[in-house]
mmCIF file of C-alpha atoms and ligand atoms in Angstrom:
data_model
loop_
_atom_site.group_PDB
_atom_site.id
_atom_site.type_symbol
_atom_site.label_atom_id
_atom_site.label_comp_id
_atom_site.label_asym_id
_atom_site.label_seq_id
_atom_site.Cartn_x
_atom_site.Cartn_y
_atom_site.Cartn_z
ATOM 1 C CA GLU A 1 14.410 -20.561 8.207
ATOM 2 C CA LYS A 2 14.001 -19.172 4.871
ATOM 3 C CA ALA A 3 11.965 -22.066 3.993
ATOM 4 C CA GLY A 4 13.557 -23.118 0.815
ATOM 5 C CA TYR A 5 13.575 -19.507 -0.530
ATOM 6 C CA ASP A 6 16.586 -17.934 -1.708
ATOM 7 C CA HIS A 7 15.638 -14.527 -0.012
ATOM 8 C CA TYR A 8 13.538 -13.696 3.048
ATOM 9 C CA MET A 9 11.803 -10.981 0.732
ATOM 10 C CA ARG A 10 11.029 -13.827 -1.795
ATOM 11 C CA LYS A 11 9.543 -15.697 0.925
ATOM 12 C CA GLU A 12 7.752 -12.844 2.605
ATOM 13 C CA ILE A 13 6.034 -11.903 -0.908
ATOM 14 C CA HIS A 14 5.027 -15.512 -1.156
ATOM 15 C CA GLU A 15 3.582 -15.404 2.636
ATOM 16 C CA GLN A 16 1.139 -12.819 1.801
ATOM 17 C CA PRO A 17 -2.209 -14.890 1.440
ATOM 18 C CA ALA A 18 -1.355 -16.473 4.954
ATOM 19 C CA ALA A 19 -0.603 -13.008 6.201
ATOM 20 C CA LEU A 20 -4.025 -11.567 5.053
ATOM 21 C CA ARG A 21 -5.684 -14.393 6.106
ATOM 22 C CA GLN A 22 -4.492 -13.375 9.894
ATOM 23 C CA THR A 23 -5.083 -9.762 9.195
ATOM 24 C CA LEU A 24 -8.601 -10.471 8.461
ATOM 25 C CA SER A 25 -9.064 -13.672 11.137
ATOM 26 C CA GLY A 26 -12.124 -13.001 13.195
ATOM 27 C CA ARG A 27 -12.525 -9.418 12.211
ATOM 28 C CA VAL A 28 -15.108 -9.893 9.528
ATOM 29 C CA ASP A 29 -18.903 -10.218 10.867
ATOM 30 C CA ARG A 30 -20.622 -11.176 7.466
ATOM 31 C CA ASP A 31 -24.130 -11.560 9.096
ATOM 32 C CA ARG A 32 -23.909 -7.962 10.597
ATOM 33 C CA GLY A 33 -22.052 -6.668 7.876
ATOM 34 C CA ASP A 34 -19.616 -5.069 10.127
ATOM 35 C CA VAL A 35 -15.959 -5.358 11.502
ATOM 36 C CA ASP A 36 -14.735 -6.261 14.896
ATOM 37 C CA LEU A 37 -11.399 -4.448 15.011
ATOM 38 C CA ASP A 38 -10.532 -5.023 18.812
ATOM 39 C CA VAL A 39 -9.961 -1.040 19.150
ATOM 40 C CA SER A 40 -11.998 0.369 21.715
ATOM 41 C CA PHE A 41 -13.050 4.005 20.725
ATOM 42 C CA PRO A 42 -15.508 5.565 23.214
ATOM 43 C CA GLN A 43 -18.803 5.234 22.476
ATOM 44 C CA GLY A 44 -19.932 7.914 19.765
ATOM 45 C CA TYR A 45 -16.373 8.553 18.991
ATOM 46 C CA LEU A 46 -15.909 7.501 15.214
ATOM 47 C CA ASP A 47 -19.152 9.199 14.543
ATOM 48 C CA SER A 48 -18.449 12.602 16.159
ATOM 49 C CA LEU A 49 -14.554 13.132 14.643
ATOM 50 C CA GLU A 50 -14.158 15.548 11.984
ATOM 51 C CA GLU A 51 -11.094 14.626 10.395
ATOM 52 C CA VAL A 52 -8.185 11.481 10.199
ATOM 53 C CA GLN A 53 -4.758 12.589 9.923
ATOM 54 C CA PHE A 54 -2.352 9.641 8.770
ATOM 55 C CA VAL A 55 1.424 10.091 9.878
ATOM 56 C CA ALA A 56 3.882 7.563 8.164
ATOM 57 C CA CYS A 57 7.409 7.170 6.298
ATOM 58 C CA GLY A 58 8.046 5.219 3.075
ATOM 59 C CA THR A 59 5.939 2.348 2.399
ATOM 60 C CA SER A 60 3.822 2.705 5.379
ATOM 61 C CA TYR A 61 3.053 6.438 3.925
ATOM 62 C CA TYR A 62 1.875 4.767 0.674
ATOM 63 C CA ALA A 63 -0.293 2.476 2.433
ATOM 64 C CA SER A 64 -1.582 5.368 4.470
ATOM 65 C CA LEU A 65 -2.433 7.113 1.014
ATOM 66 C CA TYR A 66 -4.175 4.067 -0.008
ATOM 67 C CA GLY A 67 -6.205 3.628 3.347
ATOM 68 C CA ALA A 68 -7.131 7.293 3.417
ATOM 69 C CA GLN A 69 -8.921 7.034 0.160
ATOM 70 C CA LEU A 70 -10.642 3.971 1.409
ATOM 71 C CA LEU A 71 -11.861 6.063 4.630
ATOM 72 C CA GLU A 72 -12.915 8.723 2.283
ATOM 73 C CA GLU A 73 -14.894 6.249 -0.122
ATOM 74 C CA LEU A 74 -16.327 3.995 2.626
ATOM 75 C CA ALA A 75 -16.899 6.256 5.613
ATOM 76 C CA ASP A 76 -17.107 9.803 4.128
ATOM 77 C CA VAL A 77 -14.497 11.282 6.438
ATOM 78 C CA ARG A 78 -12.186 14.036 5.617
ATOM 79 C CA THR A 79 -8.832 12.862 5.803
ATOM 80 C CA SER A 80 -4.963 13.919 5.215
ATOM 81 C CA VAL A 81 -1.730 12.197 4.756
ATOM 82 C CA GLU A 82 1.585 13.603 6.030
ATOM 83 C CA ILE A 83 5.149 12.203 5.496
ATOM 84 C CA ALA A 84 5.842 12.048 9.243
ATOM 85 C CA SER A 85 9.143 13.898 9.186
ATOM 86 C CA GLU A 86 7.135 16.968 7.553
ATOM 87 C CA TYR A 87 4.036 16.734 10.119
ATOM 88 C CA ARG A 88 3.056 19.850 11.809
ATOM 89 C CA PHE A 89 -0.344 19.368 13.924
ATOM 90 C CA ASN A 90 -3.380 21.347 12.707
ATOM 91 C CA GLY A 91 -6.389 20.235 14.423
ATOM 92 C CA GLY A 92 -8.893 23.181 14.671
ATOM 93 C CA ARG A 93 -10.875 24.041 17.876
ATOM 94 C CA ASP A 94 -11.464 20.590 19.072
ATOM 95 C CA PRO A 95 -8.288 18.446 18.672
ATOM 96 C CA TRP A 96 -9.967 15.601 20.381
ATOM 97 C CA ARG A 97 -12.146 15.309 17.291
ATOM 98 C CA THR A 98 -9.094 14.726 14.839
ATOM 99 C CA LEU A 99 -7.990 10.823 14.857
ATOM 100 C CA VAL A 100 -4.234 10.951 14.111
ATOM 101 C CA VAL A 101 -3.039 7.422 13.091
ATOM 102 C CA ALA A 102 0.354 6.244 13.028
ATOM 103 C CA VAL A 103 1.236 3.589 10.452
ATOM 104 C CA THR A 104 4.441 2.318 11.170
ATOM 105 C CA GLN A 105 5.564 -1.640 10.467
ATOM 106 C CA SER A 106 8.251 -1.528 13.358
ATOM 107 C CA GLY A 107 6.660 0.837 15.629
ATOM 108 C CA GLU A 108 9.795 2.037 16.081
ATOM 109 C CA THR A 109 10.426 4.428 13.365
ATOM 110 C CA ALA A 110 11.662 8.232 14.907
ATOM 111 C CA ASP A 111 10.127 10.342 12.449
ATOM 112 C CA THR A 112 6.677 8.471 12.872
ATOM 113 C CA LEU A 113 7.293 8.617 16.923
ATOM 114 C CA GLY A 114 8.096 12.395 16.865
ATOM 115 C CA ALA A 115 4.671 12.960 14.739
ATOM 116 C CA ILE A 116 2.451 11.267 17.380
ATOM 117 C CA ARG A 117 4.027 12.827 20.450
ATOM 118 C CA GLU A 118 3.189 16.214 18.641
ATOM 119 C CA ALA A 119 -0.136 15.097 17.849
ATOM 120 C CA ALA A 120 -0.798 13.844 21.529
ATOM 121 C CA GLY A 121 0.689 16.654 23.048
ATOM 122 C CA ALA A 122 -1.639 18.865 21.383
ATOM 123 C CA GLY A 123 -4.701 16.994 22.471
ATOM 124 C CA ALA A 124 -5.484 14.583 19.489
ATOM 125 C CA ARG A 125 -6.449 11.107 19.837
ATOM 126 C CA THR A 126 -4.186 8.727 18.646
ATOM 127 C CA LEU A 127 -4.393 5.280 17.105
ATOM 128 C CA ALA A 128 -1.359 3.009 15.872
ATOM 129 C CA VAL A 129 -1.557 0.706 12.923
ATOM 130 C CA THR A 130 1.564 -1.659 13.519
ATOM 131 C CA ASN A 131 2.838 -5.207 13.177
ATOM 132 C CA THR A 132 4.943 -5.166 16.232
ATOM 133 C CA LEU A 133 3.631 -5.996 19.632
ATOM 134 C CA GLY A 134 4.816 -4.253 22.624
ATOM 135 C CA SER A 135 6.852 -1.663 20.068
ATOM 136 C CA THR A 136 7.149 1.738 21.161
ATOM 137 C CA VAL A 137 4.219 3.311 19.227
ATOM 138 C CA THR A 138 1.892 1.057 21.338
ATOM 139 C CA ARG A 139 2.953 2.579 24.306
ATOM 140 C CA GLU A 140 2.398 6.152 23.141
ATOM 141 C CA THR A 141 -0.932 6.012 21.212
ATOM 142 C CA ASP A 142 -4.274 5.562 22.834
ATOM 143 C CA GLU A 143 -5.225 2.621 20.757
ATOM 144 C CA THR A 144 -3.750 -0.012 18.722
ATOM 145 C CA ALA A 145 -4.539 -2.033 15.576
ATOM 146 C CA PHE A 146 -2.122 -4.951 14.774
ATOM 147 C CA ILE A 147 -1.711 -5.721 11.219
ATOM 148 C CA ARG A 148 -0.542 -9.220 12.216
ATOM 149 C CA ALA A 149 1.463 -9.828 8.962
ATOM 150 C CA GLY A 150 4.016 -11.877 11.179
ATOM 151 C CA PRO A 151 7.795 -11.110 11.496
ATOM 152 C CA GLU A 152 9.429 -9.419 8.307
ATOM 153 C CA ILE A 153 13.165 -9.831 7.896
ATOM 154 C CA GLY A 154 13.715 -8.314 4.627
ATOM 155 C CA VAL A 155 14.637 -4.533 4.603
ATOM 156 C CA ALA A 156 12.106 -3.783 1.619
ATOM 157 C CA ALA A 157 8.563 -3.949 3.442
ATOM 158 C CA THR A 158 6.011 -6.306 1.230
ATOM 159 C CA LYS A 159 3.800 -8.490 3.299
ATOM 160 C CA THR A 160 3.362 -5.533 5.643
ATOM 161 C CA PHE A 161 2.071 -3.255 3.097
ATOM 162 C CA ALA A 162 -0.720 -5.384 1.892
ATOM 163 C CA SER A 163 -1.663 -5.895 5.862
ATOM 164 C CA GLN A 164 -1.559 -2.398 6.519
ATOM 165 C CA VAL A 165 -3.901 -1.446 3.673
ATOM 166 C CA THR A 166 -6.099 -4.518 4.588
ATOM 167 C CA THR A 167 -6.340 -3.243 8.514
ATOM 168 C CA LEU A 168 -7.102 0.271 7.007
ATOM 169 C CA ALA A 169 -10.015 -1.167 4.930
ATOM 170 C CA LEU A 170 -11.304 -2.890 8.114
ATOM 171 C CA LEU A 171 -11.189 0.388 10.022
ATOM 172 C CA ALA A 172 -12.833 1.987 7.063
ATOM 173 C CA VAL A 173 -15.546 -0.463 7.071
ATOM 174 C CA ARG A 174 -16.219 -0.021 10.985
ATOM 175 C CA MET A 175 -16.090 3.714 10.702
ATOM 176 C CA GLY A 176 -18.485 3.718 7.644
ATOM 177 C CA ARG A 177 -20.745 1.580 9.727
ATOM 178 C CA GLU A 178 -20.426 3.815 12.799
ATOM 179 C CA ARG A 179 -21.155 6.963 10.755
ATOM 180 C CA GLY A 180 -24.173 5.637 8.901
ATOM 181 C CA GLN A 181 -22.349 5.994 5.418
ATOM 182 C CA LEU A 182 -22.346 2.337 4.607
ATOM 183 C CA SER A 183 -25.305 0.094 4.647
ATOM 184 C CA ALA A 184 -24.915 -3.627 5.949
ATOM 185 C CA ALA A 185 -25.481 -4.579 2.420
ATOM 186 C CA GLU A 186 -22.786 -2.334 1.175
ATOM 187 C CA ALA A 187 -20.438 -3.345 3.765
ATOM 188 C CA ARG A 188 -20.894 -7.112 3.016
ATOM 189 C CA ASP A 189 -19.892 -6.337 -0.449
ATOM 190 C CA VAL A 190 -16.551 -4.729 0.516
ATOM 191 C CA LEU A 191 -16.093 -7.462 2.914
ATOM 192 C CA ALA A 192 -16.544 -10.124 0.105
ATOM 193 C CA ASP A 193 -13.824 -8.299 -1.472
ATOM 194 C CA LEU A 194 -11.524 -8.189 1.477
ATOM 195 C CA ARG A 195 -12.077 -12.124 1.911
ATOM 196 C CA GLY A 196 -11.224 -12.612 -1.634
ATOM 197 C CA LEU A 197 -7.754 -11.145 -1.259
ATOM 198 C CA PRO A 198 -5.841 -14.084 -0.145
ATOM 199 C CA GLY A 199 -6.956 -16.069 -3.365
ATOM 200 C CA ALA A 200 -6.670 -13.025 -5.458
ATOM 201 C CA VAL A 201 -3.023 -12.631 -4.316
ATOM 202 C CA GLN A 202 -2.076 -16.325 -4.578
ATOM 203 C CA GLN A 203 -3.478 -16.257 -8.258
ATOM 204 C CA VAL A 204 -0.791 -13.523 -8.875
ATOM 205 C CA LEU A 205 1.972 -15.387 -7.154
ATOM 206 C CA ASP A 206 1.084 -18.153 -9.475
ATOM 207 C CA GLU A 207 2.061 -15.843 -12.397
ATOM 208 C CA ASP A 208 5.823 -15.910 -11.318
ATOM 209 C CA GLU A 209 7.151 -17.040 -14.497
ATOM 210 C CA GLN A 210 5.523 -14.530 -16.582
ATOM 211 C CA VAL A 211 6.816 -11.519 -14.436
ATOM 212 C CA LEU A 212 10.491 -13.220 -14.687
ATOM 213 C CA GLU A 213 10.061 -12.948 -18.237
ATOM 214 C CA THR A 214 9.139 -9.516 -18.298
ATOM 215 C CA ALA A 215 11.995 -8.639 -15.739
ATOM 216 C CA ARG A 216 14.388 -10.316 -18.013
ATOM 217 C CA GLU A 217 13.209 -8.387 -21.294
ATOM 218 C CA TYR A 218 13.333 -4.837 -19.441
ATOM 219 C CA GLN A 219 16.071 -5.126 -16.856
ATOM 220 C CA ASP A 220 18.297 -3.235 -18.513
ATOM 221 C CA ALA A 221 16.126 -0.005 -19.239
ATOM 222 C CA SER A 222 17.587 3.183 -18.037
ATOM 223 C CA SER A 223 14.695 4.219 -15.898
ATOM 224 C CA PHE A 224 11.075 2.608 -14.892
ATOM 225 C CA PHE A 225 8.122 4.680 -14.715
ATOM 226 C CA PHE A 226 5.091 3.602 -12.554
ATOM 227 C CA VAL A 227 1.832 5.213 -13.065
ATOM 228 C CA GLY A 228 -1.544 4.978 -11.461
ATOM 229 C CA ARG A 229 -4.639 6.993 -10.572
ATOM 230 C CA ARG A 230 -6.993 6.869 -7.346
ATOM 231 C CA PHE A 231 -5.921 3.688 -5.492
ATOM 232 C CA GLY A 232 -3.605 2.910 -8.336
ATOM 233 C CA TYR A 233 -1.385 6.023 -7.472
ATOM 234 C CA PRO A 234 0.032 4.712 -4.202
ATOM 235 C CA VAL A 235 0.850 1.640 -5.649
ATOM 236 C CA ALA A 236 2.759 3.079 -8.390
ATOM 237 C CA LEU A 237 4.625 4.982 -5.731
ATOM 238 C CA GLU A 238 5.376 1.826 -3.471
ATOM 239 C CA GLY A 239 6.179 -0.038 -6.858
ATOM 240 C CA ALA A 240 8.828 2.420 -7.827
ATOM 241 C CA LEU A 241 10.060 2.536 -4.286
ATOM 242 C CA LYS A 242 10.407 -1.270 -4.228
ATOM 243 C CA LEU A 243 12.346 -1.336 -7.247
ATOM 244 C CA LYS A 244 15.049 1.266 -6.519
ATOM 245 C CA GLU A 245 15.525 -0.136 -2.951
ATOM 246 C CA ILE A 246 16.703 -3.484 -3.995
ATOM 247 C CA SER A 247 17.802 -2.984 -7.890
ATOM 248 C CA TYR A 248 19.196 0.241 -7.399
ATOM 249 C CA ASP A 249 17.740 1.303 -10.500
ATOM 250 C CA HIS A 250 16.323 4.595 -10.942
ATOM 251 C CA ALA A 251 12.437 4.323 -10.519
ATOM 252 C CA GLU A 252 9.843 6.803 -10.264
ATOM 253 C CA GLY A 253 6.395 6.816 -9.386
ATOM 254 C CA PHE A 254 3.650 9.356 -10.652
ATOM 255 C CA ALA A 255 -0.037 10.132 -10.586
ATOM 256 C CA ALA A 256 -0.743 8.946 -14.306
ATOM 257 C CA GLY A 257 -2.324 12.530 -15.118
ATOM 258 C CA GLU A 258 1.298 13.946 -13.990
ATOM 259 C CA LEU A 259 3.107 12.422 -16.811
ATOM 260 C CA LYS A 260 2.148 14.866 -19.225
ATOM 261 C CA HIS A 261 2.729 18.032 -16.849
ATOM 262 C CA GLY A 262 6.963 17.383 -17.061
ATOM 263 C CA PRO A 263 8.275 13.615 -16.545
ATOM 264 C CA LEU A 264 7.011 12.957 -20.058
ATOM 265 C CA ALA A 265 9.988 14.949 -21.189
ATOM 266 C CA LEU A 266 12.255 11.845 -19.863
ATOM 267 C CA VAL A 267 10.309 8.907 -21.644
ATOM 268 C CA ASP A 268 11.933 7.246 -24.831
ATOM 269 C CA ASP A 269 12.189 3.817 -25.812
ATOM 270 C CA ASP A 270 14.486 2.745 -22.991
ATOM 271 C CA THR A 271 12.004 3.728 -20.175
ATOM 272 C CA PRO A 272 9.337 1.305 -19.698
ATOM 273 C CA VAL A 273 5.967 2.559 -18.150
ATOM 274 C CA LEU A 274 4.444 0.294 -15.543
ATOM 275 C CA ALA A 275 0.816 1.057 -14.970
ATOM 276 C CA VAL A 276 -2.129 0.223 -12.731
ATOM 277 C CA LEU A 277 -4.799 -0.378 -15.235
ATOM 278 C CA THR A 278 -7.621 -1.689 -13.138
ATOM 279 C CA GLU A 279 -10.913 -0.614 -12.642
ATOM 280 C CA ALA A 280 -10.199 1.108 -9.185
ATOM 281 C CA ALA A 281 -7.306 2.791 -10.735
ATOM 282 C CA GLU A 282 -9.752 4.577 -13.384
ATOM 283 C CA ARG A 283 -8.283 2.322 -16.264
ATOM 284 C CA GLU A 284 -9.337 4.558 -19.421
ATOM 285 C CA ALA A 285 -8.061 7.837 -18.136
ATOM 286 C CA THR A 286 -4.746 6.232 -17.041
ATOM 287 C CA MET A 287 -4.585 4.117 -20.555
ATOM 288 C CA HIS A 288 -4.748 7.508 -22.204
ATOM 289 C CA ASN A 289 -1.527 8.563 -20.223
ATOM 290 C CA VAL A 290 0.254 5.202 -21.328
ATOM 291 C CA VAL A 291 -0.325 5.515 -24.784
ATOM 292 C CA GLU A 292 1.027 9.303 -24.623
ATOM 293 C CA ALA A 293 4.419 7.369 -23.423
ATOM 294 C CA GLN A 294 3.925 4.704 -26.118
ATOM 295 C CA THR A 295 3.687 7.406 -28.903
ATOM 296 C CA ARG A 296 7.403 8.332 -27.534
ATOM 297 C CA GLY A 297 8.703 4.756 -27.661
ATOM 298 C CA ALA A 298 8.224 3.708 -24.201
ATOM 299 C CA PRO A 299 7.264 -0.032 -23.531
ATOM 300 C CA ALA A 300 4.082 -0.281 -21.759
ATOM 301 C CA ILE A 301 3.553 -3.080 -18.823
ATOM 302 C CA GLY A 302 0.095 -2.941 -17.423
ATOM 303 C CA VAL A 303 -1.821 -4.780 -14.646
ATOM 304 C CA VAL A 304 -5.364 -5.185 -15.746
ATOM 305 C CA SER A 305 -8.523 -6.538 -14.304
ATOM 306 C CA SER A 306 -9.355 -9.994 -15.478
ATOM 307 C CA ALA A 307 -12.681 -8.338 -16.220
ATOM 308 C CA GLY A 308 -11.353 -5.458 -18.222
ATOM 309 C CA GLU A 309 -9.144 -4.896 -21.157
ATOM 310 C CA GLY A 310 -5.638 -4.231 -21.306
ATOM 311 C CA GLY A 311 -5.711 -1.679 -24.370
ATOM 312 C CA SER A 312 -2.465 -1.573 -26.326
ATOM 313 C CA VAL A 313 -0.071 -2.756 -23.459
ATOM 314 C CA ASP A 314 3.094 -4.719 -24.437
ATOM 315 C CA VAL A 315 2.891 -6.930 -21.446
ATOM 316 C CA ALA A 316 -0.670 -7.477 -19.848
ATOM 317 C CA LEU A 317 -0.485 -8.697 -16.178
ATOM 318 C CA GLU A 318 -3.966 -10.110 -14.982
ATOM 319 C CA VAL A 319 -5.503 -9.616 -11.372
ATOM 320 C CA PRO A 320 -8.834 -11.267 -10.425
ATOM 321 C CA SER A 321 -11.828 -8.982 -9.473
ATOM 322 C CA VAL A 322 -11.559 -7.741 -5.980
ATOM 323 C CA GLY A 323 -13.157 -4.166 -6.460
ATOM 324 C CA LEU A 324 -11.281 -1.413 -4.715
ATOM 325 C CA PHE A 325 -8.562 -3.754 -3.863
ATOM 326 C CA GLU A 326 -7.482 -4.747 -7.302
ATOM 327 C CA PRO A 327 -4.735 -2.020 -7.035
ATOM 328 C CA LEU A 328 -3.427 -3.892 -3.571
ATOM 329 C CA VAL A 329 -3.188 -7.135 -5.736
ATOM 330 C CA ALA A 330 -1.632 -5.421 -8.529
ATOM 331 C CA ASN A 331 1.180 -4.282 -6.241
ATOM 332 C CA VAL A 332 2.143 -7.953 -5.752
ATOM 333 C CA TYR A 333 3.387 -8.012 -9.569
ATOM 334 C CA PHE A 334 5.342 -4.887 -8.808
ATOM 335 C CA GLN A 335 6.848 -6.707 -5.929
ATOM 336 C CA LEU A 336 7.731 -9.773 -7.729
ATOM 337 C CA PHE A 337 8.913 -7.301 -10.629
ATOM 338 C CA ALA A 338 11.385 -5.694 -8.236
ATOM 339 C CA TYR A 339 12.680 -9.065 -6.842
ATOM 340 C CA HIS A 340 13.462 -10.446 -10.249
ATOM 341 C CA VAL A 341 15.179 -7.486 -11.720
ATOM 342 C CA ALA A 342 17.102 -7.032 -8.373
ATOM 343 C CA ASN A 343 17.990 -10.941 -8.345
ATOM 344 C CA LEU A 344 19.034 -11.027 -12.156
ATOM 345 C CA LYS A 345 21.442 -8.254 -11.386
ATOM 346 C CA GLY A 346 22.751 -9.986 -8.033
ATOM 347 C CA ARG A 347 21.724 -7.650 -5.675
ATOM 348 C CA SER A 348 21.997 -7.993 -1.936
ATOM 349 C CA ILE A 349 17.932 -8.129 -1.900
ATOM 350 C CA ASP A 350 17.471 -8.789 2.076
ATOM 351 C CA LYS A 351 19.931 -6.065 3.030
ATOM 352 C CA PRO A 352 20.329 -3.211 0.214
ATOM 353 C CA ARG A 353 23.347 -1.057 0.651
ATOM 354 C CA ASN A 354 22.815 2.163 2.751
ATOM 355 C CA LEU A 355 19.218 0.924 4.466
ATOM 356 C CA ALA A 356 18.177 -0.456 7.691
ATOM 357 C CA LYS A 357 14.850 -2.160 8.593
ATOM 358 C CA SER A 358 13.975 0.076 11.323
ATOM 359 C CA VAL A 359 15.058 3.700 11.103
ATOM 360 C CA THR A 360 15.144 4.989 14.795
ATOM 361 C CA VAL A 361 17.032 8.385 14.018
ATOM 362 C CA GLU A 362 15.235 11.526 12.660
HETATM 363 C C1 F6R B 1 10.547 0.425 2.058
HETATM 364 C C2 F6R B 1 10.738 0.106 3.753
HETATM 365 C C3 F6R B 1 10.847 1.620 4.401
HETATM 366 C C4 F6R B 1 9.922 1.756 5.721
HETATM 367 C C5 F6R B 1 9.750 3.108 6.321
HETATM 368 C C6 F6R B 1 8.679 3.337 7.417
HETATM 369 O O1 F6R B 1 10.606 -0.917 1.730
HETATM 370 O O2 F6R B 1 10.455 -0.405 4.436
HETATM 371 O O3 F6R B 1 10.377 2.678 3.517
HETATM 372 O O4 F6R B 1 8.304 1.468 5.059
HETATM 373 O O5 F6R B 1 10.944 3.101 6.829
HETATM 374 O O6 F6R B 1 8.876 1.955 8.516
HETATM 375 P P1 F6R B 1 7.953 1.623 9.567
HETATM 376 O O7 F6R B 1 6.997 0.845 8.770
HETATM 377 O O8 F6R B 1 8.437 0.485 10.433
HETATM 378 O O9 F6R B 1 7.665 2.872 10.407
#
């Protein structure tokens, strides 16, 4: 059932164009410049709500960081994003006006269920964003939006991250329209970029050979640092998590601007820096931080927009232009990089040591 692939993870990375088509299927209304998310909020609810709080763990937490920024950008709503195990509900005077969104692939993560129970108990409205029909989270929330990525077997989440962010983008457009923050024309532009995602991801998958060569060249580094800004920041965190999970190498993700506030002390010629350098990741400012690392001898691998410039990076990996979603497409390069580094080292890619696909204890 791996359909000719050596690992489920590789199969699932390559399934992303199809998964994204499923996520978007029937939900994009181009004519009206709106989204149909089959989630029935009461009339006027999205307009009246004061804050959206995300609760999630691991990769789903990083998808939430991306999604929250989309909500702020497109719907002008206040957001917060909490690691589920650290969450305490704080909903102001009218908890119902706080929408608490649990983002969870499995729908069974104990920490996330605990957070959503606390929020519901305090009177907040709750929404599940999940991949799993009939999962516990769907029974414990007021509404559910399915990400429709299809089953994910590899322990490391890949296609579900892409489908989570895409579902949150659809929610952001819907909310932006309802709240009068996004015109039909503006929404159509965002929706056009979303519809371009499957093709853009496919173009990255077609560059697999270049990523394999990059992995061969840098696989023996002592540490890997991933950096990005804005939408590139959660992608940097996710890129580092993927690499550490399956290769067992030390990797960390940083907001690019934070490098100089400490981590730069660790940088030398044995610590490649992988940077999201697309426009939606504030290319120029991030490039400046990358140059600071290069000055200390670090090799730089940059994901750049096909429209933009790479600057002085040692390896430039290109993504097609899809606006706010370029960092999401950049993430596919990081998935392939993690996969190849782990595979070159003969790691147990689909079942990394010490990890489980669904974490049902707190
Ligand atoms: C990383 C990974 C984990 C999960 C986390 C939450 O590749 O898979 O970090 O993202 O355990 O799981 P869900 O999304 O099922 O709540």
